[in-house]
mmCIF file of C-alpha atoms in Angstrom:
data_model
loop_
_atom_site.group_PDB
_atom_site.id
_atom_site.type_symbol
_atom_site.label_atom_id
_atom_site.label_comp_id
_atom_site.label_asym_id
_atom_site.label_seq_id
_atom_site.Cartn_x
_atom_site.Cartn_y
_atom_site.Cartn_z
ATOM 1 C CA MET A 53 6.990 -44.353 -12.385
ATOM 2 C CA LEU A 54 10.633 -43.986 -11.391
ATOM 3 C CA THR A 55 12.138 -40.614 -12.295
ATOM 4 C CA GLY A 56 14.930 -38.342 -11.346
ATOM 5 C CA PHE A 57 17.483 -36.047 -12.832
ATOM 6 C CA LEU A 58 20.609 -37.378 -14.644
ATOM 7 C CA GLY A 59 22.975 -39.116 -12.279
ATOM 8 C CA SER A 60 20.558 -39.028 -9.342
ATOM 9 C CA GLY A 61 20.724 -42.818 -8.848
ATOM 10 C CA LYS A 62 17.574 -44.079 -10.615
ATOM 11 C CA THR A 63 19.532 -47.074 -12.081
ATOM 12 C CA THR A 64 21.081 -48.054 -8.693
ATOM 13 C CA LEU A 65 17.607 -47.837 -7.073
ATOM 14 C CA LEU A 66 16.001 -49.819 -9.828
ATOM 15 C CA LYS A 67 18.624 -52.682 -9.510
ATOM 16 C CA ARG A 68 17.727 -52.744 -5.784
ATOM 17 C CA LEU A 69 13.987 -52.863 -6.745
ATOM 18 C CA LEU A 70 14.478 -55.796 -9.159
ATOM 19 C CA THR A 71 15.980 -58.010 -6.354
ATOM 20 C CA ASP A 72 13.334 -57.373 -3.777
ATOM 21 C CA PRO A 73 10.516 -59.867 -3.166
ATOM 22 C CA ALA A 74 8.055 -56.897 -2.919
ATOM 23 C CA LEU A 75 8.312 -56.593 -6.737
ATOM 24 C CA ALA A 76 7.904 -60.155 -7.751
ATOM 25 C CA GLY A 77 5.463 -60.394 -10.524
ATOM 26 C CA CYS A 78 6.201 -56.804 -11.647
ATOM 27 C CA ALA A 79 7.075 -55.778 -15.298
ATOM 28 C CA VAL A 80 9.787 -52.955 -15.629
ATOM 29 C CA LEU A 81 10.121 -50.794 -18.719
ATOM 30 C CA ILE A 82 13.554 -49.376 -19.101
ATOM 31 C CA ASN A 83 15.614 -47.700 -21.871
ATOM 32 C CA GLU A 84 18.386 -50.303 -22.211
ATOM 33 C CA PHE A 85 19.169 -53.491 -20.363
ATOM 34 C CA GLY A 86 22.927 -52.650 -20.389
ATOM 35 C CA GLU A 87 22.398 -49.539 -18.367
ATOM 36 C CA VAL A 88 21.064 -51.665 -15.474
ATOM 37 C CA GLY A 89 23.423 -54.607 -15.595
ATOM 38 C CA LEU A 90 21.013 -57.456 -15.233
ATOM 39 C CA ASP A 91 23.046 -60.391 -16.519
ATOM 40 C CA HIS A 92 23.668 -61.966 -13.161
ATOM 41 C CA TYR A 93 19.903 -61.649 -12.359
ATOM 42 C CA LEU A 94 18.697 -63.350 -15.603
ATOM 43 C CA LEU A 95 16.469 -66.517 -15.423
ATOM 44 C CA GLU A 96 15.773 -66.611 -19.195
ATOM 45 C CA ARG A 97 15.714 -64.360 -22.254
ATOM 46 C CA ILE A 98 12.294 -64.343 -23.821
ATOM 47 C CA ASP A 99 13.297 -62.341 -26.891
ATOM 48 C CA GLU A 100 15.571 -59.462 -27.766
ATOM 49 C CA THR A 101 13.526 -57.001 -25.709
ATOM 50 C CA MET A 102 12.405 -59.041 -22.786
ATOM 51 C CA VAL A 103 14.188 -60.920 -19.998
ATOM 52 C CA LEU A 104 12.760 -62.853 -16.951
ATOM 53 C CA LEU A 105 14.695 -62.236 -13.761
ATOM 54 C CA GLN A 106 15.195 -64.676 -10.896
ATOM 55 C CA SER A 107 13.043 -62.396 -8.691
ATOM 56 C CA GLY A 108 10.110 -63.051 -11.040
ATOM 57 C CA CYS A 109 10.258 -59.480 -12.560
ATOM 58 C CA LEU A 110 9.823 -59.151 -16.220
ATOM 59 C CA CYS A 111 12.197 -56.475 -17.791
ATOM 60 C CA CYS A 112 11.534 -54.948 -21.234
ATOM 61 C CA THR A 113 13.439 -52.317 -23.219
ATOM 62 C CA VAL A 114 11.391 -49.447 -24.635
ATOM 63 C CA ARG A 115 11.885 -49.182 -28.427
ATOM 64 C CA GLY A 116 9.703 -46.586 -29.965
ATOM 65 C CA GLU A 117 6.668 -45.141 -28.241
ATOM 66 C CA LEU A 118 5.857 -45.926 -24.637
ATOM 67 C CA SER A 119 2.206 -46.654 -25.480
ATOM 68 C CA GLU A 120 3.290 -49.283 -28.032
ATOM 69 C CA ALA A 121 5.603 -50.890 -25.431
ATOM 70 C CA ILE A 122 2.853 -51.174 -22.892
ATOM 71 C CA ARG A 123 0.310 -52.449 -25.493
ATOM 72 C CA ASP A 124 2.688 -55.067 -26.551
ATOM 73 C CA LEU A 125 3.507 -56.097 -22.976
ATOM 74 C CA HIS A 126 -0.200 -56.476 -22.277
ATOM 75 C CA SER A 127 -0.825 -58.401 -25.375
ATOM 76 C CA LYS A 128 2.013 -60.911 -24.652
ATOM 77 C CA ARG A 129 0.593 -61.404 -21.069
ATOM 78 C CA GLU A 130 -2.935 -62.090 -22.312
ATOM 79 C CA ARG A 131 -1.542 -64.605 -24.825
ATOM 80 C CA GLY A 132 0.553 -66.336 -22.211
ATOM 81 C CA VAL A 133 3.800 -65.527 -23.890
ATOM 82 C CA VAL A 134 5.130 -63.846 -20.815
ATOM 83 C CA PRO A 135 4.314 -64.607 -17.115
ATOM 84 C CA PRO A 136 1.465 -62.766 -15.357
ATOM 85 C CA PHE A 137 2.321 -59.389 -13.816
ATOM 86 C CA ASP A 138 0.102 -57.064 -11.780
ATOM 87 C CA ARG A 139 2.000 -53.837 -12.092
ATOM 88 C CA ILE A 140 4.303 -52.033 -14.446
ATOM 89 C CA VAL A 141 7.291 -49.883 -13.325
ATOM 90 C CA ILE A 142 8.510 -47.215 -15.816
ATOM 91 C CA GLU A 143 11.957 -45.719 -15.672
ATOM 92 C CA SER A 144 12.067 -42.346 -17.319
ATOM 93 C CA THR A 145 15.114 -40.543 -18.786
ATOM 94 C CA GLY A 146 16.752 -38.012 -16.522
ATOM 95 C CA LEU A 147 15.775 -35.013 -18.509
ATOM 96 C CA ALA A 148 12.221 -36.020 -18.786
ATOM 97 C CA ASP A 149 9.141 -34.002 -17.532
ATOM 98 C CA PRO A 150 7.205 -36.887 -15.818
ATOM 99 C CA PHE A 151 3.781 -35.770 -16.785
ATOM 100 C CA PRO A 152 3.890 -36.717 -20.474
ATOM 101 C CA VAL A 153 4.597 -40.357 -19.398
ATOM 102 C CA LEU A 154 1.736 -40.341 -16.937
ATOM 103 C CA SER A 155 -0.661 -38.800 -19.571
ATOM 104 C CA THR A 156 0.090 -41.708 -21.961
ATOM 105 C CA LEU A 157 -2.390 -43.899 -19.977
ATOM 106 C CA LYS A 158 -5.086 -41.326 -20.055
ATOM 107 C CA ALA A 159 -4.698 -40.504 -23.697
ATOM 108 C CA ASP A 160 -4.918 -44.063 -24.998
ATOM 109 C CA PRO A 161 -8.332 -45.538 -24.555
ATOM 110 C CA VAL A 162 -7.012 -49.145 -24.728
ATOM 111 C CA LEU A 163 -4.383 -48.551 -21.964
ATOM 112 C CA ARG A 164 -6.827 -46.584 -19.840
ATOM 113 C CA HIS A 165 -9.147 -49.592 -19.749
ATOM 114 C CA HIS A 166 -6.467 -52.011 -18.605
ATOM 115 C CA PHE A 167 -4.129 -49.859 -16.535
ATOM 116 C CA LYS A 168 -4.339 -46.967 -14.119
ATOM 117 C CA ALA A 169 -1.562 -44.724 -12.944
ATOM 118 C CA SER A 170 -0.267 -45.444 -9.454
ATOM 119 C CA GLY A 171 2.419 -43.061 -8.327
ATOM 120 C CA VAL A 172 5.787 -41.334 -8.941
ATOM 121 C CA VAL A 173 8.994 -42.097 -7.163
ATOM 122 C CA THR A 174 11.662 -39.456 -7.635
ATOM 123 C CA THR A 175 15.322 -39.832 -6.869
ATOM 124 C CA VAL A 176 17.268 -36.791 -5.777
ATOM 125 C CA ASP A 177 21.078 -36.559 -5.703
ATOM 126 C CA VAL A 178 21.973 -34.730 -2.480
ATOM 127 C CA VAL A 179 25.356 -33.855 -3.668
ATOM 128 C CA ASN A 180 24.326 -32.041 -6.796
ATOM 129 C CA ALA A 181 20.622 -31.319 -6.042
ATOM 130 C CA ASP A 182 21.099 -27.616 -5.050
ATOM 131 C CA ALA A 183 22.592 -26.848 -8.493
ATOM 132 C CA GLN A 184 20.243 -28.933 -10.413
ATOM 133 C CA LEU A 185 17.123 -27.535 -8.772
ATOM 134 C CA VAL A 186 18.367 -24.029 -9.363
ATOM 135 C CA GLY A 187 19.529 -24.563 -12.905
ATOM 136 C CA TYR A 188 17.126 -27.161 -14.436
ATOM 137 C CA ARG A 189 13.366 -26.810 -14.633
ATOM 138 C CA GLU A 190 12.952 -30.527 -15.314
ATOM 139 C CA SER A 191 14.500 -31.309 -11.937
ATOM 140 C CA VAL A 192 12.032 -29.090 -10.148
ATOM 141 C CA ARG A 193 9.033 -30.599 -11.876
ATOM 142 C CA GLN A 194 10.277 -34.204 -11.140
ATOM 143 C CA VAL A 195 10.254 -33.296 -7.485
ATOM 144 C CA ALA A 196 7.069 -31.397 -7.690
ATOM 145 C CA ILE A 197 5.107 -34.404 -9.166
ATOM 146 C CA ALA A 198 6.668 -37.041 -6.797
ATOM 147 C CA ASP A 199 4.540 -39.128 -4.470
ATOM 148 C CA VAL A 200 7.731 -40.347 -2.737
ATOM 149 C CA VAL A 201 11.206 -38.708 -2.775
ATOM 150 C CA VAL A 202 14.330 -40.920 -2.322
ATOM 151 C CA LEU A 203 17.471 -39.000 -1.482
ATOM 152 C CA THR A 204 20.596 -40.729 -2.866
ATOM 153 C CA LYS A 205 24.279 -40.378 -2.011
ATOM 154 C CA THR A 206 23.669 -39.163 1.556
ATOM 155 C CA ASP A 207 26.574 -41.575 2.519
ATOM 156 C CA ILE A 208 28.997 -39.324 0.667
ATOM 157 C CA SER A 209 27.458 -36.008 1.525
ATOM 158 C CA ASP A 210 27.922 -33.676 4.446
ATOM 159 C CA PRO A 211 24.862 -33.842 6.851
ATOM 160 C CA ALA A 212 24.336 -30.190 6.468
ATOM 161 C CA GLN A 213 23.984 -30.523 2.693
ATOM 162 C CA THR A 214 21.507 -33.355 3.207
ATOM 163 C CA GLU A 215 19.401 -31.142 5.453
ATOM 164 C CA LEU A 216 19.727 -28.260 2.905
ATOM 165 C CA VAL A 217 18.398 -30.541 0.044
ATOM 166 C CA LYS A 218 15.571 -31.790 2.321
ATOM 167 C CA GLU A 219 14.513 -28.166 2.851
ATOM 168 C CA MET A 220 14.668 -27.552 -0.904
ATOM 169 C CA VAL A 221 12.591 -30.686 -1.597
ATOM 170 C CA ARG A 222 10.151 -29.827 1.036
ATOM 171 C CA SER A 223 9.777 -26.208 -0.327
ATOM 172 C CA ILE A 224 8.775 -27.569 -3.692
ATOM 173 C CA ASN A 225 6.724 -30.628 -2.545
ATOM 174 C CA PRO A 226 5.791 -30.226 1.187
ATOM 175 C CA ASP A 227 3.469 -33.306 1.216
ATOM 176 C CA ALA A 228 5.751 -36.124 -0.263
ATOM 177 C CA PRO A 229 7.546 -38.411 2.322
ATOM 178 C CA ILE A 230 11.411 -38.299 1.981
ATOM 179 C CA LEU A 231 13.387 -41.438 2.235
ATOM 180 C CA GLN A 232 17.094 -42.111 2.079
ATOM 181 C CA SER A 233 18.375 -44.911 -0.293
ATOM 182 C CA VAL A 234 21.385 -45.760 1.777
ATOM 183 C CA ASP A 235 19.246 -46.687 4.831
ATOM 184 C CA GLY A 236 19.715 -50.458 5.580
ATOM 185 C CA ASP A 237 16.100 -50.772 6.572
ATOM 186 C CA LEU A 238 14.590 -48.907 3.580
ATOM 187 C CA ALA A 239 11.600 -50.896 2.919
ATOM 188 C CA ILE A 240 11.397 -51.122 -0.885
ATOM 189 C CA GLY A 241 7.776 -52.272 -0.630
ATOM 190 C CA ILE A 242 6.739 -48.765 0.684
ATOM 191 C CA LEU A 243 7.679 -47.337 -2.680
ATOM 192 C CA MET A 244 5.134 -49.437 -4.477
ATOM 193 C CA ASP A 245 2.478 -49.431 -1.682
ATOM 194 C CA PRO A 246 -0.802 -47.789 -2.791
ATOM 195 C CA THR A 247 -1.289 -46.457 0.768
ATOM 196 C CA THR A 248 1.953 -44.572 0.337
ATOM 197 C CA LEU A 249 1.209 -43.273 -3.073
ATOM 198 C CA THR A 250 -2.297 -42.088 -2.367
ATOM 199 C CA ARG A 251 -1.434 -40.692 1.142
ATOM 200 C CA SER A 252 -4.178 -42.599 2.888
ATOM 201 C CA ASP A 253 -5.270 -42.041 6.613
ATOM 202 C CA ALA A 254 -2.558 -44.281 7.815
ATOM 203 C CA LEU A 255 0.204 -41.806 6.731
ATOM 204 C CA GLN A 256 -1.419 -38.464 7.450
ATOM 205 C CA SER A 257 -0.156 -35.853 9.958
ATOM 206 C CA PRO A 258 -2.587 -34.667 12.568
ATOM 207 C CA GLY A 259 -3.825 -31.944 10.183
ATOM 208 C CA GLY A 260 -4.337 -34.210 7.249
ATOM 209 C CA PHE A 261 -1.017 -33.577 5.480
ATOM 210 C CA TYR A 262 2.560 -33.544 5.901
ATOM 211 C CA CYS A 263 2.161 -29.720 5.493
ATOM 212 C CA ASP A 264 -0.477 -27.722 7.142
ATOM 213 C CA GLU A 265 1.105 -24.345 5.868
ATOM 214 C CA GLY A 266 1.898 -23.099 2.454
ATOM 215 C CA TRP A 267 5.446 -23.077 1.298
ATOM 216 C CA VAL A 268 7.416 -20.929 -1.104
ATOM 217 C CA GLY A 269 10.865 -21.978 -2.297
ATOM 218 C CA PRO A 270 13.897 -20.325 -0.867
ATOM 219 C CA THR A 271 15.367 -17.253 -2.538
ATOM 220 C CA ALA A 272 18.290 -19.257 -3.770
ATOM 221 C CA LEU A 273 15.941 -21.546 -5.825
ATOM 222 C CA GLY A 274 15.820 -20.181 -9.286
ATOM 223 C CA HIS A 275 12.241 -21.178 -9.755
ATOM 224 C CA ALA A 276 10.983 -19.771 -6.467
ATOM 225 C CA ASP A 277 9.154 -17.099 -8.121
ATOM 226 C CA ARG A 278 7.112 -19.590 -10.106
ATOM 227 C CA ILE A 279 6.787 -22.947 -8.478
ATOM 228 C CA ARG A 280 5.271 -22.847 -5.057
ATOM 229 C CA SER A 281 2.713 -24.741 -2.845
ATOM 230 C CA PHE A 282 -0.195 -23.523 -0.635
ATOM 231 C CA VAL A 283 -2.906 -25.150 1.238
ATOM 232 C CA LEU A 284 -6.566 -24.264 0.975
ATOM 233 C CA VAL A 285 -8.612 -24.976 4.186
ATOM 234 C CA PHE A 286 -12.313 -24.533 4.550
ATOM 235 C CA ASP A 287 -15.205 -25.621 6.805
ATOM 236 C CA GLY A 288 -18.528 -27.210 5.634
ATOM 237 C CA ALA A 289 -19.422 -30.078 3.461
ATOM 238 C CA VAL A 290 -18.761 -29.875 -0.279
ATOM 239 C CA ASP A 291 -21.020 -31.061 -3.085
ATOM 240 C CA TRP A 292 -19.129 -33.696 -4.967
ATOM 241 C CA THR A 293 -20.580 -32.952 -8.278
ATOM 242 C CA THR A 294 -19.977 -29.284 -8.036
ATOM 243 C CA PHE A 295 -16.422 -29.903 -6.882
ATOM 244 C CA GLY A 296 -15.847 -32.279 -9.764
ATOM 245 C CA VAL A 297 -16.992 -29.800 -12.361
ATOM 246 C CA TRP A 298 -14.839 -26.980 -10.817
ATOM 247 C CA LEU A 299 -11.574 -29.171 -10.751
ATOM 248 C CA THR A 300 -12.152 -30.423 -14.359
ATOM 249 C CA MET A 301 -12.543 -26.857 -15.521
ATOM 250 C CA LEU A 302 -9.579 -25.734 -13.618
ATOM 251 C CA LEU A 303 -7.228 -28.572 -14.816
ATOM 252 C CA ASN A 304 -8.512 -28.313 -18.362
ATOM 253 C CA ARG A 305 -7.545 -24.730 -18.696
ATOM 254 C CA HIS A 306 -4.507 -24.484 -16.394
ATOM 255 C CA GLY A 307 -3.383 -28.159 -15.917
ATOM 256 C CA ASP A 308 0.122 -27.599 -17.411
ATOM 257 C CA ARG A 309 0.774 -25.065 -14.607
ATOM 258 C CA ILE A 310 -0.991 -26.920 -11.681
ATOM 259 C CA LEU A 311 1.646 -29.603 -11.002
ATOM 260 C CA ARG A 312 -0.149 -31.312 -8.210
ATOM 261 C CA VAL A 313 -3.443 -31.202 -6.360
ATOM 262 C CA LYS A 314 -3.905 -33.436 -3.221
ATOM 263 C CA GLY A 315 -6.628 -33.153 -0.709
ATOM 264 C CA ILE A 316 -8.985 -34.548 1.718
ATOM 265 C CA LEU A 317 -12.746 -33.357 1.343
ATOM 266 C CA ASN A 318 -15.690 -33.286 3.566
ATOM 267 C CA ILE A 319 -18.323 -34.473 1.052
ATOM 268 C CA GLU A 320 -22.043 -33.937 1.602
ATOM 269 C CA GLY A 321 -23.620 -37.348 2.428
ATOM 270 C CA GLU A 322 -20.269 -39.077 3.413
ATOM 271 C CA GLU A 323 -19.425 -39.970 6.926
ATOM 272 C CA PHE A 324 -15.677 -40.041 6.321
ATOM 273 C CA PRO A 325 -13.428 -37.900 4.123
ATOM 274 C CA VAL A 326 -12.659 -38.607 0.538
ATOM 275 C CA ALA A 327 -9.044 -38.131 -0.678
ATOM 276 C CA ILE A 328 -8.332 -36.608 -4.133
ATOM 277 C CA HIS A 329 -5.180 -36.628 -6.155
ATOM 278 C CA ALA A 330 -4.341 -34.992 -9.552
ATOM 279 C CA VAL A 331 -1.197 -34.553 -11.534
ATOM 280 C CA GLN A 332 -1.595 -31.653 -14.091
ATOM 281 C CA HIS A 333 -4.426 -32.856 -16.367
ATOM 282 C CA LEU A 334 -4.493 -36.416 -14.928
ATOM 283 C CA VAL A 335 -7.000 -37.083 -12.089
ATOM 284 C CA HIS A 336 -6.702 -40.187 -10.042
ATOM 285 C CA PRO A 337 -9.775 -42.085 -8.750
ATOM 286 C CA PRO A 338 -10.944 -40.674 -5.360
ATOM 287 C CA VAL A 339 -10.115 -42.721 -2.282
ATOM 288 C CA HIS A 340 -12.846 -43.085 0.354
ATOM 289 C CA MET A 341 -11.055 -42.961 3.666
ATOM 290 C CA ARG A 342 -11.809 -44.964 6.875
ATOM 291 C CA SER A 343 -11.839 -42.143 9.442
ATOM 292 C CA TRP A 344 -11.014 -38.457 10.009
ATOM 293 C CA SER A 345 -7.568 -37.608 11.273
ATOM 294 C CA ASP A 346 -8.837 -34.703 13.373
ATOM 295 C CA ARG A 347 -11.947 -33.606 15.059
ATOM 296 C CA GLU A 348 -12.527 -30.451 13.003
ATOM 297 C CA GLN A 349 -13.340 -32.407 9.923
ATOM 298 C CA ARG A 350 -12.220 -29.516 7.787
ATOM 299 C CA SER A 351 -11.492 -30.000 4.049
ATOM 300 C CA ARG A 352 -7.845 -29.241 2.950
ATOM 301 C CA ILE A 353 -6.337 -29.232 -0.464
ATOM 302 C CA VAL A 354 -2.701 -28.769 -1.348
ATOM 303 C CA PHE A 355 -1.753 -27.145 -4.460
ATOM 304 C CA ILE A 356 1.687 -27.157 -6.147
ATOM 305 C CA VAL A 357 1.630 -24.553 -8.982
ATOM 306 C CA ASP A 358 3.909 -23.101 -11.588
ATOM 307 C CA GLY A 359 3.341 -19.405 -12.158
ATOM 308 C CA ILE A 360 -0.167 -19.119 -10.771
ATOM 309 C CA ASP A 361 -1.159 -16.724 -8.040
ATOM 310 C CA CYS A 362 -2.839 -18.859 -5.207
ATOM 311 C CA SER A 363 -5.386 -16.215 -4.455
ATOM 312 C CA ALA A 364 -6.874 -16.614 -8.016
ATOM 313 C CA ILE A 365 -7.417 -20.317 -7.355
ATOM 314 C CA GLU A 366 -8.862 -19.511 -3.868
ATOM 315 C CA GLN A 367 -11.239 -16.983 -5.334
ATOM 316 C CA SER A 368 -12.215 -19.269 -8.100
ATOM 317 C CA PHE A 369 -13.059 -22.092 -5.612
ATOM 318 C CA LYS A 370 -15.027 -19.736 -3.344
ATOM 319 C CA THR A 371 -16.973 -18.199 -6.162
ATOM 320 C CA PHE A 372 -17.801 -21.664 -7.700
ATOM 321 C CA HIS A 373 -18.958 -23.195 -4.369
ATOM 322 C CA ASN A 374 -20.379 -19.940 -2.702
ATOM 323 C CA ILE A 375 -18.079 -20.337 0.194
ATOM 324 C CA ALA A 376 -17.061 -17.439 2.402
ATOM 325 C CA ASP A 377 -14.671 -18.978 4.846
ATOM 326 C CA ALA A 378 -11.831 -20.670 2.931
ATOM 327 C CA THR A 379 -8.256 -19.844 4.086
ATOM 328 C CA PRO A 380 -5.814 -18.236 3.521
ATOM 329 C CA SER A 381 -7.575 -14.951 2.908
ATOM 330 C CA GLN A 382 -5.822 -12.563 0.533
ATOM 331 C CA GLU A 383 -6.599 -9.755 -1.926
ATOM 332 C CA TRP A 384 -8.208 -11.757 -4.632
ATOM 333 C CA GLU A 385 -7.458 -11.617 -8.363
ATOM 334 C CA PRO A 386 -9.969 -12.396 -11.155
ATOM 335 C CA SER A 387 -11.240 -16.068 -11.039
ATOM 336 C CA LEU A 388 -9.304 -18.470 -13.038
ATOM 337 C CA VAL A 389 -12.169 -20.648 -14.390
#
């Protein structure tokens, strides 16, 4: 999914994606062809809603419900009406909360059988980001849910402004890698690479994440009192079934306010860690990793939450798992689940 606030450069990045060989054999769902300007890339027009590009990408406009558009696209692929494709990129509107789009796959049994959510790429306009992140909740949630953040307009921005925006993005989502769209060597393929989107062992920091400490947004950030991140670290192996029940209960009750959960777990009976990743109510399949990134083999879970006290989640986890050494230690509030 490609998202980002109004004017943040989604369309410009999408045009770049559509000409890159890394996306050959990809279907793209967009609002309108005219907004992207694809005429000079066209190979043929299949119908009034679909065009095939020279790069091999298939572009479709979304008319009506997203689920209907994906169903129609899948049906035409199965019937041979359109060329085969192995992934779909969805461009969302600038004022959209990304989660309802992601939840479409989970809510529809047919789509859930044929497709699975991969990741979210969010564009951030460094010229206007400070005002947008302060004034618009949608902008904050788009950054919070991102697997990869792409900074745009850095070529016309003061370097100090770019660094400020990086700090703001990192305060909301400390784990996502931050790229710059104007970089000549920006590898488009990395935006679609599953190892980037699932944060595999090839892209971990020594501690297992891009952040090993919790973050709270700067005081200038209008949502700093609500949207924050923290890291839960604990020793000892975890029972996978118990953890699954706990996470399911937590997200079932508070998923709207738990924007992201990403972690590596030391699971009983597993030699190497298991990576987990959830976006609000949507839980991605676990990833069995090839090695530990440190000798301690400690479990770490990063949470990005909206209006939930981290101590309540900590206490809930410790109570449910009968663990006494999770960190950070705080004065605890009643359990959330």
